[in-house]
Coordinates of C-alpha atoms in Angstrom, one line a residue:
X1 CA -3.5 38.2 27.3
X2 CA -6.6 40.5 27.6
X3 CA -4.9 43.0 25.2
X4 CA -4.2 40.2 22.6
X5 CA -7.5 38.5 22.9
X6 CA -9.4 41.8 22.9
X7 CA -7.6 42.8 19.7
X8 CA -8.6 39.4 18.2
X9 CA -12.3 40.1 19.1
X10 CA -12.2 43.5 17.5
X11 CA -10.8 41.9 14.4
X12 CA -13.6 39.4 14.5
X13 CA -16.3 42.1 14.8
X14 CA -14.7 44.0 11.9
X15 CA -14.7 40.9 9.7
X16 CA -18.4 40.3 10.6
X17 CA -19.2 43.8 9.4
X18 CA -17.3 43.4 6.1
X19 CA -18.9 39.9 5.5
X20 CA -22.3 41.3 6.3
X21 CA -21.9 44.1 3.7
X22 CA -20.7 41.7 1.0
X23 CA -23.9 39.6 1.3
X24 CA -26.1 42.7 1.3
X25 CA -24.6 43.8 -2.0
X26 CA -24.7 40.3 -3.4
X27 CA -28.4 39.9 -2.6
X28 CA -29.2 43.4 -4.0
X29 CA -27.4 42.6 -7.2
X30 CA -29.0 39.2 -7.7
X31 CA -32.5 39.9 -6.6
X32 CA -33.1 43.6 -7.0
X33 CA -33.9 43.9 -3.3
X34 CA -31.9 44.9 -0.2
X35 CA -31.2 42.6 2.7
X36 CA -29.4 42.9 6.0
X37 CA -29.0 39.2 6.7
X38 CA -25.5 38.3 8.0
X39 CA -23.8 35.5 6.1
X40 CA -23.7 33.1 9.0
X41 CA -27.5 33.2 9.2
X42 CA -28.3 33.4 5.5
X43 CA -29.5 30.5 3.3
X44 CA -27.8 31.9 0.2
X45 CA -25.8 29.1 -1.5
X46 CA -23.5 29.5 -4.5
X47 CA -24.9 27.7 -7.5
X48 CA -22.4 25.0 -8.6
X49 CA -23.5 25.5 -12.2
X50 CA -22.2 29.1 -12.0
X51 CA -18.9 27.8 -10.8
X52 CA -18.7 25.3 -13.6
X53 CA -19.7 27.9 -16.2
X54 CA -16.9 30.2 -15.1
X55 CA -14.2 27.5 -14.6
X56 CA -14.4 26.1 -18.1
X57 CA -13.3 29.5 -19.3
X58 CA -10.2 29.5 -17.1
X59 CA -6.8 27.8 -17.6
X60 CA -5.7 25.0 -15.4
X61 CA -2.2 24.2 -14.0
X62 CA -1.2 22.8 -17.4
X63 CA -2.2 26.0 -19.2
X64 CA -5.2 24.4 -21.0
X65 CA -8.9 25.2 -20.2
X66 CA -10.7 23.1 -17.6
X67 CA -12.8 20.3 -19.1
X68 CA -16.5 20.4 -18.1
X69 CA -16.6 16.7 -17.2
X70 CA -13.6 17.2 -14.9
X71 CA -15.1 20.3 -13.2
X72 CA -18.4 18.4 -12.7
X73 CA -16.4 15.7 -10.9
X74 CA -14.9 18.4 -8.7
X75 CA -18.3 19.8 -7.8
X76 CA -19.6 16.3 -7.0
X77 CA -16.7 15.8 -4.6
X78 CA -17.5 19.1 -2.9
X79 CA -21.0 17.9 -2.3
X80 CA -20.2 14.4 -1.1
X81 CA -16.9 14.4 0.7
X82 CA -17.7 16.6 3.8
X83 CA -20.4 14.2 4.9
X84 CA -17.8 11.4 5.1
X85 CA -15.3 13.3 7.2
X86 CA -15.0 12.6 11.0
X87 CA -15.7 16.1 12.2
X88 CA -16.5 16.8 15.9
X89 CA -17.6 20.4 15.2
X90 CA -21.4 20.0 14.8
X91 CA -21.8 23.3 12.9
X92 CA -19.0 22.4 10.4
X93 CA -20.4 18.9 10.0
X94 CA -23.8 20.3 8.9
X95 CA -22.4 23.1 6.8
X96 CA -22.1 22.7 3.0
X97 CA -19.2 23.9 0.9
X98 CA -21.4 26.0 -1.3
X99 CA -22.8 27.9 1.7
X100 CA -19.3 29.6 1.9
X101 CA -19.8 32.9 0.1
X102 CA -16.3 34.4 0.6
X103 CA -12.8 33.1 0.2
X104 CA -12.0 33.7 3.9
X105 CA -15.0 31.8 5.0
X106 CA -14.1 28.9 2.7
X107 CA -10.5 28.8 3.9
X108 CA -11.6 28.7 7.6
X109 CA -14.2 25.9 6.7
X110 CA -11.5 24.0 4.8
X111 CA -9.1 24.2 7.8
X112 CA -11.8 22.6 9.9
X113 CA -12.3 19.8 7.4
X114 CA -8.5 19.2 7.2
X115 CA -8.6 18.6 10.9
X116 CA -10.6 15.5 10.4
X117 CA -8.5 12.4 11.1
X118 CA -9.7 10.7 7.9
X119 CA -9.3 13.8 5.7
X120 CA -6.3 12.5 3.7
X121 CA -7.7 9.0 3.4
X122 CA -11.1 10.3 2.0
X123 CA -9.4 12.8 -0.3
X124 CA -7.1 10.1 -1.6
X125 CA -9.9 7.7 -2.2
X126 CA -11.5 10.4 -4.4
X127 CA -8.2 10.8 -6.3
X128 CA -7.7 14.2 -4.8
X129 CA -10.9 15.5 -6.4
X130 CA -12.0 17.2 -3.2
X131 CA -8.8 19.3 -2.6
X132 CA -8.7 20.1 -6.3
X133 CA -12.3 21.1 -6.3
X134 CA -11.8 23.3 -3.2
X135 CA -8.9 25.1 -4.9
X136 CA -11.1 25.7 -7.9
X137 CA -14.0 27.0 -5.8
X138 CA -11.6 29.2 -3.9
X139 CA -10.5 30.7 -7.3
X140 CA -14.2 31.3 -8.1
X141 CA -14.9 33.1 -4.8
X142 CA -11.8 35.3 -5.2
X143 CA -13.0 36.1 -8.7
X144 CA -16.4 37.2 -7.4
X145 CA -14.7 39.4 -4.7
X146 CA -12.5 41.0 -7.3
X147 CA -15.5 41.7 -9.6
X148 CA -17.4 43.1 -6.6
X149 CA -14.4 45.4 -5.7
X150 CA -14.4 46.9 -9.2
X151 CA -18.1 47.8 -8.9
X152 CA -17.7 49.3 -5.4
X153 CA -17.1 52.9 -4.4
X154 CA -13.7 54.4 -5.4
X155 CA -10.7 52.9 -3.7
X156 CA -9.3 54.9 -0.8
X157 CA -5.5 54.5 -1.1
X158 CA -4.4 55.4 2.4
X159 CA -3.2 53.4 5.4
X160 CA -5.1 55.3 8.0
X161 CA -8.6 55.7 6.5
X162 CA -11.1 53.4 8.2
X163 CA -13.8 51.7 6.2
X164 CA -17.1 53.8 6.4
X165 CA -20.7 52.7 6.2
X166 CA -23.3 55.3 5.2
X167 CA -26.8 54.1 6.0
X168 CA -29.8 56.0 4.8
X169 CA -32.6 55.2 7.3
X170 CA -35.4 56.7 5.0
X171 CA -34.5 54.4 2.0
X172 CA -33.0 51.6 4.0
X173 CA -30.1 51.5 1.5
X174 CA -26.6 50.3 2.5
X175 CA -23.6 51.8 0.7
X176 CA -20.3 50.0 1.2
X177 CA -16.8 51.4 0.7
X178 CA -13.9 48.9 0.6
X179 CA -10.4 50.0 1.4
X180 CA -7.3 48.8 -0.5
X181 CA -4.2 48.7 1.7
X182 CA -0.9 49.9 0.3
X183 CA 2.2 48.5 2.1
X184 CA 5.4 50.3 1.5
X185 CA 8.6 48.5 0.4
X186 CA 10.3 49.0 3.8
X187 CA 7.4 47.4 5.7
X188 CA 7.0 44.5 3.3
X189 CA 10.7 43.9 3.3
X190 CA 10.8 43.9 7.1
X191 CA 7.8 41.5 7.4
X192 CA 9.5 39.1 4.9
X193 CA 12.8 39.2 6.8
X194 CA 11.1 38.5 10.1
X195 CA 9.1 35.6 8.6
X196 CA 12.3 34.1 7.1
X197 CA 14.4 34.5 10.2
X198 CA 11.9 33.9 13.1
X199 CA 9.0 31.8 11.7
X200 CA 10.8 29.0 9.8
X201 CA 8.3 26.6 11.4
X202 CA 5.4 28.6 10.0
X203 CA 3.3 31.5 11.2
X204 CA 0.0 30.5 12.8
X205 CA -2.0 33.6 11.7
X206 CA -5.0 32.7 14.0
X207 CA -2.9 32.8 17.1
X208 CA -2.9 36.3 18.8
X209 CA 0.3 35.7 20.6
X210 CA 2.2 34.8 17.4
X211 CA 0.6 37.9 15.7
X212 CA 1.8 40.1 18.5
X213 CA 5.3 38.6 18.3
X214 CA 5.4 39.2 14.5
X215 CA 4.4 42.9 15.0
X216 CA 7.0 43.4 17.7
X217 CA 9.8 41.9 15.6
X218 CA 8.8 43.9 12.6
X219 CA 8.8 47.0 14.7
X220 CA 12.3 46.2 15.8
X221 CA 13.3 45.6 12.2
X222 CA 11.8 48.9 11.0
X223 CA 12.8 51.0 14.0
X224 CA 9.2 52.3 14.2
X225 CA 5.6 51.3 14.7
X226 CA 3.9 49.3 12.0
X227 CA 1.0 51.3 10.6
X228 CA -1.1 48.3 9.7
X229 CA -3.9 46.6 11.6
X230 CA -3.9 42.9 12.3
X231 CA -6.1 42.0 9.4
X232 CA -3.9 43.8 6.9
X233 CA -0.8 42.1 8.2
X234 CA -2.4 38.6 8.0
X235 CA -3.7 39.3 4.5
X236 CA -0.3 40.4 3.4
X237 CA 1.5 37.4 4.9
X238 CA -1.0 35.0 3.2
X239 CA -0.1 36.5 -0.1
X240 CA 3.6 35.8 0.5
X241 CA 3.6 32.2 1.5
X242 CA 2.0 28.7 1.3
X243 CA -0.7 27.7 3.8
X244 CA -0.5 24.3 5.4
X245 CA -2.4 23.0 8.4
X246 CA -3.3 26.5 9.7
X247 CA 0.1 28.0 9.2
X248 CA 1.7 30.3 6.6
X249 CA 5.1 29.2 5.4
X250 CA 7.2 31.7 3.5
X251 CA 9.5 30.1 1.0
X252 CA 12.3 32.2 -0.3
X253 CA 13.0 32.8 -3.9
X254 CA 16.5 31.3 -3.5
X255 CA 14.9 28.1 -2.1
X256 CA 12.6 27.7 -5.0
X257 CA 15.4 28.4 -7.5
X258 CA 17.5 25.7 -5.8
X259 CA 14.6 23.2 -6.1
X260 CA 14.1 24.1 -9.8
X261 CA 17.8 23.6 -10.4
X262 CA 17.8 20.1 -9.0
X263 CA 14.7 19.2 -10.9
X264 CA 16.0 20.6 -14.2
X265 CA 19.3 18.8 -13.8
X266 CA 17.5 15.5 -13.2
X267 CA 15.3 15.8 -16.2
X268 CA 18.2 16.8 -18.4
X269 CA 19.7 13.3 -17.7
X270 CA 16.7 11.9 -19.6
X271 CA 14.4 11.1 -16.6
X272 CA 10.7 11.2 -17.2
X273 CA 9.4 11.4 -13.6
X274 CA 10.1 12.5 -10.1
X275 CA 8.3 10.9 -7.1
X276 CA 7.4 13.6 -4.6
X277 CA 8.1 11.4 -1.6
X278 CA 11.6 10.5 -2.6
X279 CA 12.6 14.1 -3.6
X280 CA 11.3 15.3 -0.2
X281 CA 13.1 12.4 1.6
X282 CA 16.4 13.1 -0.2
X283 CA 16.4 16.8 0.7
X284 CA 14.3 16.8 3.9
X285 CA 16.8 18.5 6.1
X286 CA 17.3 21.7 4.1
X287 CA 13.7 21.7 2.8
X288 CA 12.4 21.8 6.4
X289 CA 14.9 24.5 7.2
X290 CA 13.5 26.4 4.3
X291 CA 9.9 26.2 5.5
X292 CA 8.8 23.4 3.2
X293 CA 7.3 21.0 5.7
X294 CA 5.4 18.5 3.6
X295 CA 5.2 16.8 0.3
X296 CA 2.0 18.7 -0.4
X297 CA 3.8 22.0 -0.1
X298 CA 6.6 20.7 -2.3
X299 CA 4.1 19.7 -4.9
X300 CA 2.6 23.2 -5.0
X301 CA 6.1 24.6 -5.7
X302 CA 6.6 22.1 -8.5
X303 CA 3.3 23.1 -10.0
X304 CA 4.2 26.8 -10.0
X305 CA 7.1 26.3 -12.4
X306 CA 6.3 23.2 -14.4
X307 CA 2.9 24.0 -15.8
X308 CA 3.3 21.9 -18.9
X309 CA 4.2 18.7 -16.9
X310 CA 1.8 16.0 -15.9
X311 CA 1.0 15.7 -12.1
X312 CA -0.3 12.5 -10.5
X313 CA -0.8 11.6 -6.9
X314 CA 2.7 10.1 -6.6
X315 CA 4.9 11.6 -9.2
X316 CA 5.2 14.4 -11.8
X317 CA 7.0 14.6 -15.1
X318 CA 6.9 14.5 -18.8
X319 CA 4.6 11.4 -18.9
X320 CA 1.2 10.5 -17.6
X321 CA 1.8 6.7 -17.9
X322 CA 0.9 4.3 -15.2
X323 CA 3.4 3.8 -12.3
X324 CA 4.1 0.3 -13.6
X325 CA 5.2 1.6 -17.0
X326 CA 7.0 4.6 -15.6
X327 CA 9.1 2.3 -13.3
X328 CA 9.8 -0.1 -16.2
X329 CA 11.0 2.7 -18.5
X330 CA 13.0 4.4 -15.9
X331 CA 14.8 1.2 -14.8
X332 CA 15.6 0.3 -18.3
X333 CA 16.8 3.8 -19.0
X334 CA 19.6 3.6 -16.4
X335 CA 20.4 -0.1 -16.9
X336 CA 23.0 0.6 -19.5
X337 CA 25.4 -2.2 -20.6
X338 CA 25.4 -4.0 -17.2
X339 CA 24.2 -7.6 -17.1
X340 CA 23.4 -7.6 -13.4
X341 CA 22.3 -4.8 -11.1
X342 CA 21.3 -4.7 -7.5
X343 CA 18.5 -2.7 -5.8
X344 CA 21.0 -0.3 -4.3
X345 CA 22.7 0.5 -7.6
X346 CA 19.4 1.1 -9.3
X347 CA 18.2 3.3 -6.5
X348 CA 21.4 5.3 -6.7
X349 CA 20.9 5.9 -10.4
X350 CA 17.2 6.6 -10.0
X351 CA 17.7 9.3 -7.4
X352 CA 14.0 10.3 -7.1
X353 CA 12.3 6.9 -7.2
X354 CA 11.9 5.2 -3.8
X355 CA 13.9 1.9 -3.5
X356 CA 10.8 0.1 -2.2
X357 CA 9.0 0.8 -5.6
X358 CA 12.1 -0.4 -7.5
X359 CA 12.2 -3.6 -5.4
X360 CA 8.5 -4.3 -5.8
X361 CA 8.6 -3.7 -9.6
X362 CA 11.6 -6.0 -10.1
X363 CA 9.7 -8.7 -8.2
X364 CA 6.5 -8.3 -10.2
X365 CA 7.7 -7.7 -13.8
X366 CA 8.7 -11.0 -15.3
X367 CA 11.0 -9.4 -17.7
X368 CA 13.4 -8.8 -14.8
X369 CA 15.1 -12.1 -13.9
X370 CA 16.1 -12.9 -10.3
X371 CA 19.8 -14.0 -10.1
X372 CA 20.8 -14.0 -6.5
X373 CA 19.5 -12.1 -3.4
X374 CA 18.9 -8.5 -4.3
X375 CA 20.3 -8.9 -7.8
X376 CA 18.5 -9.0 -11.1
X377 CA 19.1 -9.2 -14.9
X378 CA 16.8 -8.3 -17.8
X379 CA 15.8 -10.7 -20.5
X380 CA 17.4 -8.4 -23.1
X381 CA 20.8 -9.3 -21.5
X382 CA 20.3 -13.1 -22.0
X383 CA 22.2 -14.6 -24.9
X384 CA 20.1 -17.4 -26.5
X385 CA 20.1 -18.1 -30.3
X386 CA 17.0 -18.7 -32.4
X387 CA 18.2 -22.2 -33.0
X388 CA 18.5 -22.9 -29.3
X389 CA 15.0 -21.5 -28.7
X390 CA 13.6 -24.0 -31.2
X391 CA 15.6 -26.9 -29.7
X392 CA 14.4 -26.2 -26.2
X393 CA 10.7 -25.8 -27.3
X394 CA 10.9 -29.2 -29.2
X395 CA 12.5 -30.9 -26.2
X396 CA 9.8 -29.7 -23.8
X397 CA 7.0 -30.7 -26.2
X398 CA 8.4 -34.2 -26.5
X399 CA 8.7 -34.6 -22.7
X400 CA 5.2 -33.4 -22.1
X401 CA 3.7 -35.7 -24.7
X402 CA 5.6 -38.6 -23.1
X403 CA 5.2 -37.9 -19.4
X404 CA 2.5 -35.2 -19.1
X405 CA 5.1 -32.7 -17.8
X406 CA 8.7 -31.7 -18.1
X407 CA 11.3 -30.3 -15.7
X408 CA 13.2 -27.2 -16.5
X409 CA 16.2 -28.8 -14.8
X410 CA 16.4 -31.4 -17.7
X411 CA 16.4 -28.9 -20.5
X412 CA 19.6 -29.3 -22.6
X413 CA 21.3 -25.9 -22.2
X414 CA 24.4 -26.5 -24.4
X415 CA 26.5 -23.4 -24.7
X416 CA 23.9 -21.1 -23.0
X417 CA 25.5 -21.5 -19.6
X418 CA 29.0 -20.6 -21.0
X419 CA 27.7 -17.5 -22.9
X420 CA 25.8 -16.3 -19.9
X421 CA 28.5 -17.2 -17.3
X422 CA 27.6 -14.3 -15.0
X423 CA 24.1 -15.7 -14.3
X424 CA 23.2 -18.3 -11.7
X425 CA 21.6 -21.6 -13.0
X426 CA 18.3 -20.4 -11.4
X427 CA 18.4 -17.2 -13.5
X428 CA 19.2 -19.1 -16.6
X429 CA 16.3 -21.6 -16.1
X430 CA 13.9 -18.7 -15.4
X431 CA 15.2 -16.8 -18.5
X432 CA 14.9 -19.9 -20.7
X433 CA 11.3 -20.4 -19.6
X434 CA 10.3 -16.8 -20.1
X435 CA 12.0 -16.4 -23.5
X436 CA 11.3 -19.8 -25.0
X437 CA 8.3 -21.4 -23.3
X438 CA 6.0 -18.9 -21.5
X439 CA 3.6 -18.5 -24.4
X440 CA 2.5 -22.2 -24.5
X441 CA 3.4 -23.5 -21.0
X442 CA 3.1 -22.8 -17.3
X443 CA 5.9 -23.2 -14.9
X444 CA 5.4 -24.3 -11.3
X445 CA 8.7 -24.4 -9.5
X446 CA 10.8 -26.4 -12.0
X447 CA 7.7 -28.2 -13.5
X448 CA 6.7 -27.3 -17.0
X449 CA 3.1 -28.2 -18.0
X450 CA 0.7 -27.1 -20.8
X451 CA -1.4 -24.0 -20.1
X452 CA -4.8 -25.0 -18.8
X453 CA -3.6 -28.4 -17.4
X454 CA -3.7 -28.9 -13.6
X455 CA -0.9 -30.9 -12.3
X456 CA 1.5 -30.4 -9.3
X457 CA 4.6 -31.8 -7.8
X458 CA 2.7 -34.2 -5.5
X459 CA 0.9 -35.8 -8.5
X460 CA 4.1 -36.1 -10.5
X461 CA 5.9 -37.7 -7.5
X462 CA 3.1 -40.2 -7.0
X463 CA 3.3 -41.2 -10.7
X464 CA 7.1 -41.6 -10.2
X465 CA 6.5 -43.8 -7.1
X466 CA 4.3 -46.2 -9.2
X467 CA 7.4 -47.0 -11.3
X468 CA 9.4 -48.1 -8.3
X469 CA 9.9 -51.4 -6.6
X470 CA 11.8 -50.0 -3.7
X471 CA 13.3 -46.6 -2.7
X472 CA 14.5 -44.6 0.2
X473 CA 13.1 -41.4 1.5
X474 CA 16.3 -39.7 0.4
X475 CA 15.6 -40.9 -3.2
X476 CA 12.2 -39.3 -3.1
X477 CA 13.6 -36.1 -1.6
X478 CA 16.1 -35.9 -4.4
X479 CA 13.4 -36.4 -7.0
X480 CA 11.3 -33.7 -5.5
X481 CA 14.3 -31.4 -5.4
X482 CA 15.0 -31.9 -9.0
X483 CA 11.4 -31.3 -9.8
X484 CA 10.8 -28.2 -7.7
X485 CA 14.2 -26.9 -6.7
X486 CA 13.4 -27.7 -3.0
X487 CA 13.7 -30.8 -0.8
X488 CA 10.1 -30.7 0.3
X489 CA 9.7 -33.5 2.9
X490 CA 5.9 -33.3 3.0
X491 CA 5.6 -34.0 -0.8
X492 CA 8.1 -36.9 -0.6
X493 CA 6.5 -38.6 2.5
X494 CA 2.9 -38.0 1.3
X495 CA 3.6 -39.4 -2.1
X496 CA 5.4 -42.4 -0.6
X497 CA 2.5 -43.2 1.8
X498 CA -0.1 -42.7 -1.0
X499 CA 1.5 -45.2 -3.4
X500 CA 4.0 -47.4 -1.5
X501 CA 4.3 -49.1 1.9
X502 CA 6.6 -47.5 4.4
X503 CA 8.6 -50.2 6.2
X504 CA 11.1 -48.1 8.0
X505 CA 11.9 -44.4 8.6
X506 CA 13.9 -44.3 5.3
X507 CA 12.4 -47.2 3.3
X508 CA 9.4 -47.6 1.0
X509 CA 8.5 -50.7 -0.9
X510 CA 5.9 -51.6 -3.6
X511 CA 2.7 -53.1 -2.1
X512 CA 3.2 -56.4 -4.0
X513 CA 6.0 -57.2 -1.5
X514 CA 3.6 -57.2 1.4
X515 CA 0.4 -59.1 2.2
X516 CA -2.2 -57.9 4.7
X517 CA -4.9 -60.1 6.3
X518 CA -7.4 -57.2 6.6
X519 CA -10.1 -58.8 8.7
X520 CA -7.5 -60.2 11.2
X521 CA -5.6 -57.0 11.4
X522 CA -8.7 -54.8 11.9
X523 CA -9.7 -57.2 14.8
X524 CA -6.4 -56.6 16.5
X525 CA -6.7 -52.8 16.0
X526 CA -10.2 -53.0 17.6
X527 CA -8.5 -54.4 20.7
X528 CA -6.3 -51.4 21.0
X529 CA -9.2 -49.0 20.5
X530 CA -10.8 -50.0 23.8
X531 CA -14.2 -49.2 22.5
X532 CA -13.3 -45.6 21.7
X533 CA -13.5 -43.6 18.4
X534 CA -9.7 -43.0 18.2
X535 CA -6.4 -43.8 19.7
X536 CA -2.9 -42.4 19.0
X537 CA -0.9 -44.8 16.8
X538 CA 1.9 -44.7 19.4
X539 CA -0.5 -46.4 21.9
X540 CA 0.1 -49.6 20.0
X541 CA 3.2 -50.9 21.9
X542 CA 3.2 -54.5 20.8
X543 CA 2.8 -56.3 17.5
X544 CA 2.7 -59.9 18.7
X545 CA -1.0 -60.2 18.0
X546 CA -0.8 -59.0 14.4
X547 CA -0.7 -61.7 11.7
X548 CA 2.5 -61.9 9.6
X549 CA 2.5 -59.7 6.5
X550 CA 5.8 -60.5 4.9
X551 CA 7.7 -57.8 6.8
X552 CA 8.5 -57.2 10.4
X553 CA 5.7 -55.1 11.9
X554 CA 6.4 -51.6 13.2
X555 CA 4.5 -48.3 13.5
X556 CA 5.4 -47.2 9.9
X557 CA 3.9 -50.4 8.4
X558 CA 0.8 -50.0 10.7
X559 CA 0.4 -46.4 9.6
X560 CA 0.6 -47.4 5.9
X561 CA -2.0 -50.1 6.5
X562 CA -4.4 -47.7 8.2
X563 CA -3.9 -45.1 5.5
X564 CA -4.7 -47.3 2.5
X565 CA -5.9 -50.9 3.3
X566 CA -8.0 -51.1 6.5
X567 CA -11.8 -51.4 6.0
X568 CA -12.8 -50.2 9.5
X569 CA -10.1 -47.6 10.3
X570 CA -8.3 -44.6 8.9
X571 CA -5.2 -42.6 9.9
X572 CA -5.0 -38.9 10.4
X573 CA -2.3 -36.4 11.4
X574 CA -1.6 -32.7 11.1
X575 CA 1.0 -33.4 8.3
X576 CA 2.9 -36.3 7.0
X577 CA 5.9 -36.9 9.2
X578 CA 8.6 -39.5 10.2
X579 CA 7.8 -39.6 13.9
X580 CA 4.6 -41.7 13.8
X581 CA 2.6 -38.7 15.1
X582 CA -1.1 -39.2 14.4
X583 CA -4.2 -41.2 15.4
X584 CA -6.1 -44.3 14.2
X585 CA -9.8 -43.3 13.8
X586 CA -12.9 -45.3 13.0
X587 CA -13.9 -44.7 9.5
X588 CA -17.5 -43.9 10.5
X589 CA -16.4 -41.2 13.0
X590 CA -17.1 -37.6 12.1
X591 CA -14.6 -36.2 14.5
X592 CA -12.1 -33.8 13.0
X593 CA -8.5 -33.9 14.1
X594 CA -9.0 -30.7 16.2
X595 CA -12.0 -32.3 17.9
X596 CA -9.9 -35.4 18.7
X597 CA -7.1 -33.4 20.3
X598 CA -9.5 -31.2 22.3
X599 CA -11.3 -34.3 23.5
X600 CA -8.0 -36.0 24.5
X601 CA -6.9 -32.9 26.4
X602 CA -10.3 -32.6 28.2
X603 CA -10.2 -36.3 29.3
X604 CA -6.7 -36.0 30.7
X605 CA -5.6 -34.3 33.9
X606 CA -3.3 -31.9 32.1
X607 CA -3.4 -28.3 33.2
X608 CA -5.0 -26.0 30.6
X609 CA -2.1 -23.8 29.8
X610 CA -0.2 -23.5 26.5
X611 CA 3.1 -25.2 27.6
X612 CA 1.4 -28.1 29.5
X613 CA -1.0 -28.8 26.6
X614 CA 1.8 -28.8 24.0
X615 CA 3.8 -31.2 26.1
X616 CA 0.8 -33.5 26.5
X617 CA 0.2 -33.6 22.7
X618 CA 3.8 -34.3 21.8
X619 CA 4.3 -36.9 24.5
X620 CA 1.2 -38.8 23.5
X621 CA 1.9 -38.7 19.8
X622 CA -0.8 -36.2 18.6
X623 CA 1.7 -33.7 17.2
X624 CA 5.4 -34.1 16.3
X625 CA 6.7 -30.7 17.6
X626 CA 5.9 -28.3 20.5
X627 CA 4.3 -25.7 18.3
X628 CA 0.7 -25.4 17.1
X629 CA -0.9 -22.1 16.0
X630 CA -4.4 -23.1 17.3
X631 CA -3.4 -24.3 20.7
X632 CA -5.5 -21.5 22.3
X633 CA -8.6 -22.8 20.5
X634 CA -7.8 -26.4 21.7
X635 CA -7.6 -25.1 25.3
X636 CA -10.9 -23.2 25.1
X637 CA -12.6 -26.2 23.5
X638 CA -11.2 -28.6 26.1
X639 CA -12.3 -26.3 28.9
X640 CA -15.9 -26.3 27.5
X641 CA -15.9 -30.2 27.3
X642 CA -14.6 -30.4 31.0
X643 CA -17.4 -28.0 32.2
X644 CA -20.2 -30.0 30.6

């Protein structure tokens, strides 16, 4: 361990010396004076304007020059993003990007930033501007280092010559000579073989043990000692691979060629986009085995070869359209002559688009019509003649003028069903609406109304109830089903109670068939209240005291009376039901239904646990079933009341 760590410390000291000299030369060039301030202690920052001025003369990944407004956005991200990262290292947190004067210093600083748990989130929220800006800044620093090397003393092309510093004490002038390392073919080949065979999970260049292992394996491969120091080996390895999360991954030429072959074959089929996530997921096993361990690394490999393509955060290809438009075009591209297609078939044809995106798009884009579970058609596959379109529009207009609404179920379809025999009736109704009616009308379930008009199934069912003399609950459920496509019990019961009088579990009659003596009935209800503000309707166990109303009294008639006719009382429940669950309350009371239930629990001797409370509420007629999402709130409120 001492030997490995000692070597690392020597490398560190050597690097400090090199960095120190670069700053000395930079200060002397820029200011005409000499300085011996080491970079870690200097206040010399790179001017972002210099970076911008240089970048707009350089080609980007697409081959065109960087635009100034884009580069300025990059520089803005470099200033602002580090402050938003959750970094525990105090020095790194206070350090600015532009205080990094060398490419190596920037890389180390960037590694620290990438370690922040919210790095990816913050970078994504900035549309990747920070990582793009860091890459641009890294290019600029490497450019400066290259220019500096050209101005330095002649290159010493030998493996064994150490870097020499000549310091003239009388003039206090520092002269720097930088060495260029030449690696012979045998050594480079041996390093590459070792990396490919023994470091498929990446080479962590900052780890002394991994570095020692690499040198040992290279020595075994060569059959002789490696005449390179640690810095030279690391520098070479970094030129051969892709850096990701502190490791270098070397991707073989064969692997890249295989990736490019798959991409080319896919685009040759007419595809316009490949989603990184799906490509990586489809080939994850062999990509990982080939040292491509992330979508980000895969993206970099794509960018190397497809410089004329468009690259977004989620996909790349021959278009820069929105994801919505890309998905629409790609789905239609592979639809072919089929009338119906499932998620699975589309995902098979669109090999590099995630099925989740296909599912979401089909559900959001109204041009795709749901047929049955997991199966869709497209409006272009629906056979409706121009004459039929006009007839349907005329029918709907007449119905709305007469009734204020129309039902898609009542639309005369004629031969449309026969010609579109593969489609369900739901799909045909939805297609008819979208193709013939959607420009002028809104559709809510099966209800068609004019745009801008507010009307719903409850309103329509209540209007229907006004035309009735007598009906059953089943009649109302059938009407609601025809209207909305669902047998919604709440709509049917609520509409019946709001307009008619319920005389039995399944019977509603018009109010003209019943006569209430309001004053006398309210007096009897007062007796059952026992001076309180409320009582469960189920507490009324006898009707002998109530005056005759034309029908035999029961809890359903009493509930109807309290809902619409009483002057002193009202009826409340969690939802309209057929179990007479609910309470009679004084009209002047301000208690909410939750307050009433909490009060009833508190005044009882029931134990304050979930099951006991639910049992109490059902058995005493406050709720109709042993489930209530706010039961914990009731328990807490009841406990507070008991403790007063």
